[in-house]
Amino acid sequence: VCSSDLLTAYENMDFHGRLYGVPRRQRQSRIGELLALVGLADRHADLVKTFSGGMKRRLEIARGLLHEPQVLFLDEPTLGLDPQTRNHLWTYIESLNHDRHVTIILTTHYMDEADKLCDEVAIIDNGRIVATDSPAALKEQIGGDVLRIQSSDNARVLPHLRALPAVAHAEVRDDTIELKLAQAERHIAELVQLCSQAGVSIRSVSLHRPTLEDVFLHFTGHSMREE
């Protein structure tokens, strides 16, 4: 049931509590607590039709918690929200999970959101789960970090870099050496020293860590799309 624009924030919460049979005294206490938790305590007497999209979304989450569920389903909770409101909701969702021990099942098209919030991620393509694991494990599955090095003599230093045990793959692309390796930041100093010993100067070094967008591309063969 969507929030009624013709009711106040408090009335919306109270109506929802009545539907779920929350006792009156408990209902009143919980409404005040939850409206404060989502930053709407000072707007409790305002009609919902005066709220922004982000405020309505926060009210919906507060209302969903009124009867103290053990599991909370959130379908695209930050879709269309501005970055500040998104970050606010991220913090709040994390607190529900960590502090209130609410199990949260979240659907989202935002890969950064899934990476930040989720302990376990399922990649779904055309209604089928194609991969599931923790965000870190999924990113590790597609080959670890990519280190890009621009040097004064790529051809000269490339064989030396390929010989390092930590390097899983090395090739030259567009005058840049690309190395695939795990935990690349631990090996940057070693790689720079090796180039120096080979008489090759380093022009630039950049590190790219796999993202969940990379994971989605790897397992589905296409970029994230709106259904």
PDB file of C-alpha atoms in Angstrom, residues 14-221:
ATOM      1  CA  ASP A  14      -0.735   5.042  12.500  1.00  0.00           C
ATOM      2  CA  PHE A  15      -2.966   3.601   9.763  1.00  0.00           C
ATOM      3  CA  HIS A  16      -0.295   1.043   8.840  1.00  0.00           C
ATOM      4  CA  GLY A  17       0.155   0.055  12.483  1.00  0.00           C
ATOM      5  CA  ARG A  18      -3.578  -0.510  12.875  1.00  0.00           C
ATOM      6  CA  LEU A  19      -3.609  -2.767   9.799  1.00  0.00           C
ATOM      7  CA  TYR A  20      -0.874  -4.913  11.357  1.00  0.00           C
ATOM      8  CA  GLY A  21      -2.531  -5.010  14.774  1.00  0.00           C
ATOM      9  CA  VAL A  22       0.202  -3.106  16.612  1.00  0.00           C
ATOM     10  CA  PRO A  23      -1.170  -2.167  20.077  1.00  0.00           C
ATOM     11  CA  ARG A  24      -1.988   1.532  20.499  1.00  0.00           C
ATOM     12  CA  ARG A  25       0.627   2.335  23.151  1.00  0.00           C
ATOM     13  CA  GLN A  26       3.372   0.486  21.284  1.00  0.00           C
ATOM     14  CA  ARG A  27       2.238   2.053  18.019  1.00  0.00           C
ATOM     15  CA  GLN A  28       2.564   5.589  19.342  1.00  0.00           C
ATOM     16  CA  SER A  29       6.013   4.930  20.763  1.00  0.00           C
ATOM     17  CA  ARG A  30       7.272   3.230  17.588  1.00  0.00           C
ATOM     18  CA  ILE A  31       5.937   5.961  15.287  1.00  0.00           C
ATOM     19  CA  GLY A  32       7.875   8.674  17.093  1.00  0.00           C
ATOM     20  CA  GLU A  33      11.024   6.566  17.215  1.00  0.00           C
ATOM     21  CA  LEU A  34      10.926   5.610  13.534  1.00  0.00           C
ATOM     22  CA  LEU A  35      10.073   9.067  12.216  1.00  0.00           C
ATOM     23  CA  ALA A  36      13.073  10.385  14.146  1.00  0.00           C
ATOM     24  CA  LEU A  37      15.220   7.577  12.773  1.00  0.00           C
ATOM     25  CA  VAL A  38      14.487   8.542   9.156  1.00  0.00           C
ATOM     26  CA  GLY A  39      14.746  12.267   9.828  1.00  0.00           C
ATOM     27  CA  LEU A  40      11.036  13.097   9.535  1.00  0.00           C
ATOM     28  CA  ALA A  41      10.109  13.806  13.160  1.00  0.00           C
ATOM     29  CA  ASP A  42       9.739  17.538  12.475  1.00  0.00           C
ATOM     30  CA  ARG A  43       7.426  16.804   9.516  1.00  0.00           C
ATOM     31  CA  HIS A  44       5.125  14.365  11.318  1.00  0.00           C
ATOM     32  CA  ALA A  45       2.083  16.653  11.009  1.00  0.00           C
ATOM     33  CA  ASP A  46       2.668  17.582   7.344  1.00  0.00           C
ATOM     34  CA  LEU A  47       0.672  16.073   4.501  1.00  0.00           C
ATOM     35  CA  VAL A  48       2.643  13.524   2.502  1.00  0.00           C
ATOM     36  CA  LYS A  49       1.729  15.349  -0.716  1.00  0.00           C
ATOM     37  CA  THR A  50       4.136  18.107   0.383  1.00  0.00           C
ATOM     38  CA  PHE A  51       7.055  15.647   0.660  1.00  0.00           C
ATOM     39  CA  SER A  52       9.844  15.178  -1.865  1.00  0.00           C
ATOM     40  CA  GLY A  53      10.412  11.795  -3.473  1.00  0.00           C
ATOM     41  CA  GLY A  54      13.241  11.028  -1.070  1.00  0.00           C
ATOM     42  CA  MET A  55      11.141  11.902   1.963  1.00  0.00           C
ATOM     43  CA  LYS A  56       8.327   9.659   0.750  1.00  0.00           C
ATOM     44  CA  ARG A  57      10.807   6.824   0.288  1.00  0.00           C
ATOM     45  CA  ARG A  58      12.088   7.278   3.837  1.00  0.00           C
ATOM     46  CA  LEU A  59       8.531   7.325   5.157  1.00  0.00           C
ATOM     47  CA  GLU A  60       7.802   4.062   3.335  1.00  0.00           C
ATOM     48  CA  ILE A  61      10.818   2.420   4.952  1.00  0.00           C
ATOM     49  CA  ALA A  62       9.837   3.690   8.407  1.00  0.00           C
ATOM     50  CA  ARG A  63       6.304   2.418   7.891  1.00  0.00           C
ATOM     51  CA  GLY A  64       7.599  -0.980   6.818  1.00  0.00           C
ATOM     52  CA  LEU A  65       9.512  -1.268  10.098  1.00  0.00           C
ATOM     53  CA  LEU A  66       6.607  -0.321  12.344  1.00  0.00           C
ATOM     54  CA  HIS A  67       5.564  -3.919  13.020  1.00  0.00           C
ATOM     55  CA  GLU A  68       9.236  -4.933  13.589  1.00  0.00           C
ATOM     56  CA  PRO A  69       9.768  -7.374  10.696  1.00  0.00           C
ATOM     57  CA  GLN A  70      12.682  -9.800  10.802  1.00  0.00           C
ATOM     58  CA  VAL A  71      13.042  -9.629   7.016  1.00  0.00           C
ATOM     59  CA  LEU A  72      12.684  -6.451   4.939  1.00  0.00           C
ATOM     60  CA  PHE A  73      12.340  -6.503   1.141  1.00  0.00           C
ATOM     61  CA  LEU A  74      13.473  -3.311  -0.626  1.00  0.00           C
ATOM     62  CA  ASP A  75      12.808  -2.998  -4.361  1.00  0.00           C
ATOM     63  CA  GLU A  76      14.992  -0.281  -5.932  1.00  0.00           C
ATOM     64  CA  PRO A  77      14.860   1.852  -2.745  1.00  0.00           C
ATOM     65  CA  THR A  78      17.043   4.673  -4.107  1.00  0.00           C
ATOM     66  CA  LEU A  79      15.813   4.774  -7.711  1.00  0.00           C
ATOM     67  CA  GLY A  80      15.555   8.378  -8.882  1.00  0.00           C
ATOM     68  CA  LEU A  81      16.885   9.911  -5.675  1.00  0.00           C
ATOM     69  CA  ASP A  82      19.553  12.617  -5.554  1.00  0.00           C
ATOM     70  CA  PRO A  83      23.063  11.549  -4.395  1.00  0.00           C
ATOM     71  CA  GLN A  84      22.700  13.111  -0.931  1.00  0.00           C
ATOM     72  CA  THR A  85      19.439  11.276  -0.247  1.00  0.00           C
ATOM     73  CA  ARG A  86      20.884   8.040  -1.646  1.00  0.00           C
ATOM     74  CA  ASN A  87      23.814   8.244   0.775  1.00  0.00           C
ATOM     75  CA  HIS A  88      21.460   8.991   3.657  1.00  0.00           C
ATOM     76  CA  LEU A  89      19.394   5.905   2.860  1.00  0.00           C
ATOM     77  CA  TRP A  90      22.536   3.775   2.466  1.00  0.00           C
ATOM     78  CA  THR A  91      23.604   4.717   5.992  1.00  0.00           C
ATOM     79  CA  TYR A  92      20.145   3.973   7.324  1.00  0.00           C
ATOM     80  CA  ILE A  93      19.884   0.586   5.564  1.00  0.00           C
ATOM     81  CA  GLU A  94      23.280  -0.411   6.945  1.00  0.00           C
ATOM     82  CA  SER A  95      22.173   0.511  10.461  1.00  0.00           C
ATOM     83  CA  LEU A  96      19.024  -1.613  10.113  1.00  0.00           C
ATOM     84  CA  ASN A  97      21.127  -4.613   9.224  1.00  0.00           C
ATOM     85  CA  HIS A  98      24.026  -4.140  11.631  1.00  0.00           C
ATOM     86  CA  ASP A  99      22.349  -2.521  14.634  1.00  0.00           C
ATOM     87  CA  ARG A 100      18.809  -3.884  14.468  1.00  0.00           C
ATOM     88  CA  HIS A 101      19.707  -7.262  12.933  1.00  0.00           C
ATOM     89  CA  VAL A 102      17.106  -6.967  10.175  1.00  0.00           C
ATOM     90  CA  THR A 103      17.715  -9.266   7.216  1.00  0.00           C
ATOM     91  CA  ILE A 104      17.412  -7.139   4.088  1.00  0.00           C
ATOM     92  CA  ILE A 105      16.780  -8.448   0.577  1.00  0.00           C
ATOM     93  CA  LEU A 106      17.546  -5.643  -1.836  1.00  0.00           C
ATOM     94  CA  THR A 107      17.025  -5.361  -5.592  1.00  0.00           C
ATOM     95  CA  THR A 108      18.957  -2.640  -7.387  1.00  0.00           C
ATOM     96  CA  HIS A 109      20.357  -1.642 -10.771  1.00  0.00           C
ATOM     97  CA  TYR A 110      23.082   0.420  -9.065  1.00  0.00           C
ATOM     98  CA  MET A 111      26.209  -1.732  -8.869  1.00  0.00           C
ATOM     99  CA  ASP A 112      27.933   0.621  -6.414  1.00  0.00           C
ATOM    100  CA  GLU A 113      24.918   0.280  -4.125  1.00  0.00           C
ATOM    101  CA  ALA A 114      25.068  -3.526  -4.170  1.00  0.00           C
ATOM    102  CA  ASP A 115      28.829  -3.418  -3.584  1.00  0.00           C
ATOM    103  CA  LYS A 116      28.528  -1.116  -0.579  1.00  0.00           C
ATOM    104  CA  LEU A 117      25.501  -2.626   1.143  1.00  0.00           C
ATOM    105  CA  CYS A 118      25.361  -6.347   0.425  1.00  0.00           C
ATOM    106  CA  ASP A 119      27.087  -9.244   2.167  1.00  0.00           C
ATOM    107  CA  GLU A 120      26.058 -11.516  -0.705  1.00  0.00           C
ATOM    108  CA  VAL A 121      25.108 -10.605  -4.265  1.00  0.00           C
ATOM    109  CA  ALA A 122      23.188 -12.555  -6.884  1.00  0.00           C
ATOM    110  CA  ILE A 123      23.646 -11.482 -10.513  1.00  0.00           C
ATOM    111  CA  ILE A 124      20.341 -12.000 -12.357  1.00  0.00           C
ATOM    112  CA  ASP A 125      20.120 -11.974 -16.146  1.00  0.00           C
ATOM    113  CA  ASN A 126      16.793 -12.496 -17.922  1.00  0.00           C
ATOM    114  CA  GLY A 127      15.284 -13.900 -14.730  1.00  0.00           C
ATOM    115  CA  ARG A 128      18.079 -16.418 -14.141  1.00  0.00           C
ATOM    116  CA  ILE A 129      20.731 -16.276 -11.400  1.00  0.00           C
ATOM    117  CA  VAL A 130      24.076 -16.553 -13.186  1.00  0.00           C
ATOM    118  CA  ALA A 131      26.409 -15.938 -10.231  1.00  0.00           C
ATOM    119  CA  THR A 132      26.198 -15.501  -6.473  1.00  0.00           C
ATOM    120  CA  ASP A 133      28.834 -14.761  -3.827  1.00  0.00           C
ATOM    121  CA  SER A 134      30.163 -11.896  -1.747  1.00  0.00           C
ATOM    122  CA  PRO A 135      31.072  -8.760  -3.751  1.00  0.00           C
ATOM    123  CA  ALA A 136      34.779  -9.288  -3.018  1.00  0.00           C
ATOM    124  CA  ALA A 137      34.711 -12.933  -4.103  1.00  0.00           C
ATOM    125  CA  LEU A 138      32.828 -12.133  -7.308  1.00  0.00           C
ATOM    126  CA  LYS A 139      35.361  -9.462  -8.233  1.00  0.00           C
ATOM    127  CA  GLU A 140      38.227 -11.821  -7.478  1.00  0.00           C
ATOM    128  CA  GLN A 141      36.719 -14.428  -9.823  1.00  0.00           C
ATOM    129  CA  ILE A 142      37.190 -12.219 -12.876  1.00  0.00           C
ATOM    130  CA  GLY A 143      40.949 -11.904 -12.548  1.00  0.00           C
ATOM    131  CA  GLY A 144      41.969  -9.533  -9.797  1.00  0.00           C
ATOM    132  CA  ASP A 145      43.386  -6.029 -10.234  1.00  0.00           C
ATOM    133  CA  VAL A 146      44.642  -4.443 -13.452  1.00  0.00           C
ATOM    134  CA  LEU A 147      47.805  -2.359 -13.253  1.00  0.00           C
ATOM    135  CA  ARG A 148      48.587  -0.082 -16.208  1.00  0.00           C
ATOM    136  CA  ILE A 149      52.164   1.089 -16.700  1.00  0.00           C
ATOM    137  CA  GLN A 150      53.490   3.533 -19.270  1.00  0.00           C
ATOM    138  CA  SER A 151      57.252   3.278 -19.637  1.00  0.00           C
ATOM    139  CA  SER A 152      60.040   4.524 -21.901  1.00  0.00           C
ATOM    140  CA  ASP A 153      60.526   1.019 -23.388  1.00  0.00           C
ATOM    141  CA  ASN A 154      57.571  -1.350 -23.010  1.00  0.00           C
ATOM    142  CA  ALA A 155      59.048  -4.096 -25.181  1.00  0.00           C
ATOM    143  CA  ARG A 156      62.229  -4.196 -23.120  1.00  0.00           C
ATOM    144  CA  VAL A 157      60.609  -4.442 -19.704  1.00  0.00           C
ATOM    145  CA  LEU A 158      57.600  -6.640 -20.616  1.00  0.00           C
ATOM    146  CA  PRO A 159      59.453 -10.003 -20.399  1.00  0.00           C
ATOM    147  CA  HIS A 160      60.747  -9.091 -16.944  1.00  0.00           C
ATOM    148  CA  LEU A 161      57.268  -8.237 -15.737  1.00  0.00           C
ATOM    149  CA  ARG A 162      55.811 -11.446 -17.152  1.00  0.00           C
ATOM    150  CA  ALA A 163      58.376 -13.453 -15.195  1.00  0.00           C
ATOM    151  CA  LEU A 164      57.152 -12.207 -11.822  1.00  0.00           C
ATOM    152  CA  PRO A 165      55.178 -14.901  -9.902  1.00  0.00           C
ATOM    153  CA  ALA A 166      52.473 -12.418  -8.865  1.00  0.00           C
ATOM    154  CA  VAL A 167      51.639 -11.462 -12.466  1.00  0.00           C
ATOM    155  CA  ALA A 168      48.901 -13.633 -13.977  1.00  0.00           C
ATOM    156  CA  HIS A 169      48.905 -11.945 -17.374  1.00  0.00           C
ATOM    157  CA  ALA A 170      50.799  -9.127 -19.093  1.00  0.00           C
ATOM    158  CA  GLU A 171      50.404  -7.496 -22.492  1.00  0.00           C
ATOM    159  CA  VAL A 172      50.881  -4.178 -24.265  1.00  0.00           C
ATOM    160  CA  ARG A 173      47.763  -2.245 -25.278  1.00  0.00           C
ATOM    161  CA  ASP A 174      47.959   1.169 -26.922  1.00  0.00           C
ATOM    162  CA  ASP A 175      51.498   1.829 -25.698  1.00  0.00           C
ATOM    163  CA  THR A 176      50.528   0.808 -22.171  1.00  0.00           C
ATOM    164  CA  ILE A 177      51.521  -2.366 -20.332  1.00  0.00           C
ATOM    165  CA  GLU A 178      48.526  -4.021 -18.686  1.00  0.00           C
ATOM    166  CA  LEU A 179      49.216  -6.447 -15.856  1.00  0.00           C
ATOM    167  CA  LYS A 180      46.636  -8.662 -14.154  1.00  0.00           C
ATOM    168  CA  LEU A 181      47.484  -9.615 -10.595  1.00  0.00           C
ATOM    169  CA  ALA A 182      45.907  -9.997  -7.169  1.00  0.00           C
ATOM    170  CA  GLN A 183      46.354  -7.242  -4.557  1.00  0.00           C
ATOM    171  CA  ALA A 184      48.287  -5.094  -7.005  1.00  0.00           C
ATOM    172  CA  GLU A 185      49.002  -2.301  -4.521  1.00  0.00           C
ATOM    173  CA  ARG A 186      51.373  -4.650  -2.658  1.00  0.00           C
ATOM    174  CA  HIS A 187      53.512  -5.116  -5.766  1.00  0.00           C
ATOM    175  CA  ILE A 188      53.721  -1.595  -7.201  1.00  0.00           C
ATOM    176  CA  ALA A 189      57.054  -0.801  -5.522  1.00  0.00           C
ATOM    177  CA  GLU A 190      58.510  -4.114  -6.705  1.00  0.00           C
ATOM    178  CA  LEU A 191      57.391  -3.481 -10.293  1.00  0.00           C
ATOM    179  CA  VAL A 192      58.793   0.042 -10.348  1.00  0.00           C
ATOM    180  CA  GLN A 193      62.107  -1.219  -8.958  1.00  0.00           C
ATOM    181  CA  LEU A 194      62.257  -3.949 -11.608  1.00  0.00           C
ATOM    182  CA  CYS A 195      61.736  -1.399 -14.382  1.00  0.00           C
ATOM    183  CA  SER A 196      64.475   0.786 -12.916  1.00  0.00           C
ATOM    184  CA  GLN A 197      66.895  -2.144 -12.786  1.00  0.00           C
ATOM    185  CA  ALA A 198      66.123  -2.850 -16.458  1.00  0.00           C
ATOM    186  CA  GLY A 199      67.048   0.748 -17.294  1.00  0.00           C
ATOM    187  CA  VAL A 200      63.487   1.702 -18.158  1.00  0.00           C
ATOM    188  CA  SER A 201      61.877   4.845 -16.768  1.00  0.00           C
ATOM    189  CA  ILE A 202      58.236   4.892 -15.613  1.00  0.00           C
ATOM    190  CA  ARG A 203      55.987   7.643 -16.988  1.00  0.00           C
ATOM    191  CA  SER A 204      52.795   6.693 -15.179  1.00  0.00           C
ATOM    192  CA  VAL A 205      51.222   3.924 -13.088  1.00  0.00           C
ATOM    193  CA  SER A 206      47.471   3.484 -12.598  1.00  0.00           C
ATOM    194  CA  LEU A 207      45.513   0.855 -10.725  1.00  0.00           C
ATOM    195  CA  HIS A 208      42.069  -0.401 -11.748  1.00  0.00           C
ATOM    196  CA  ARG A 209      40.133  -2.597  -9.354  1.00  0.00           C
ATOM    197  CA  PRO A 210      37.306  -4.766 -10.724  1.00  0.00           C
ATOM    198  CA  THR A 211      33.835  -3.452  -9.995  1.00  0.00           C
ATOM    199  CA  LEU A 212      30.511  -5.257  -9.852  1.00  0.00           C
ATOM    200  CA  GLU A 213      29.817  -3.690 -13.241  1.00  0.00           C
ATOM    201  CA  ASP A 214      32.838  -5.644 -14.528  1.00  0.00           C
ATOM    202  CA  VAL A 215      31.421  -8.752 -12.851  1.00  0.00           C
ATOM    203  CA  PHE A 216      28.049  -8.231 -14.544  1.00  0.00           C
ATOM    204  CA  LEU A 217      29.749  -7.825 -17.924  1.00  0.00           C
ATOM    205  CA  HIS A 218      31.814 -10.956 -17.328  1.00  0.00           C
ATOM    206  CA  PHE A 219      28.901 -13.228 -16.424  1.00  0.00           C
ATOM    207  CA  THR A 220      26.254 -11.853 -18.809  1.00  0.00           C
ATOM    208  CA  GLY A 221      28.227 -10.552 -21.770  1.00  0.00           C
TER     209      GLY A 221
END
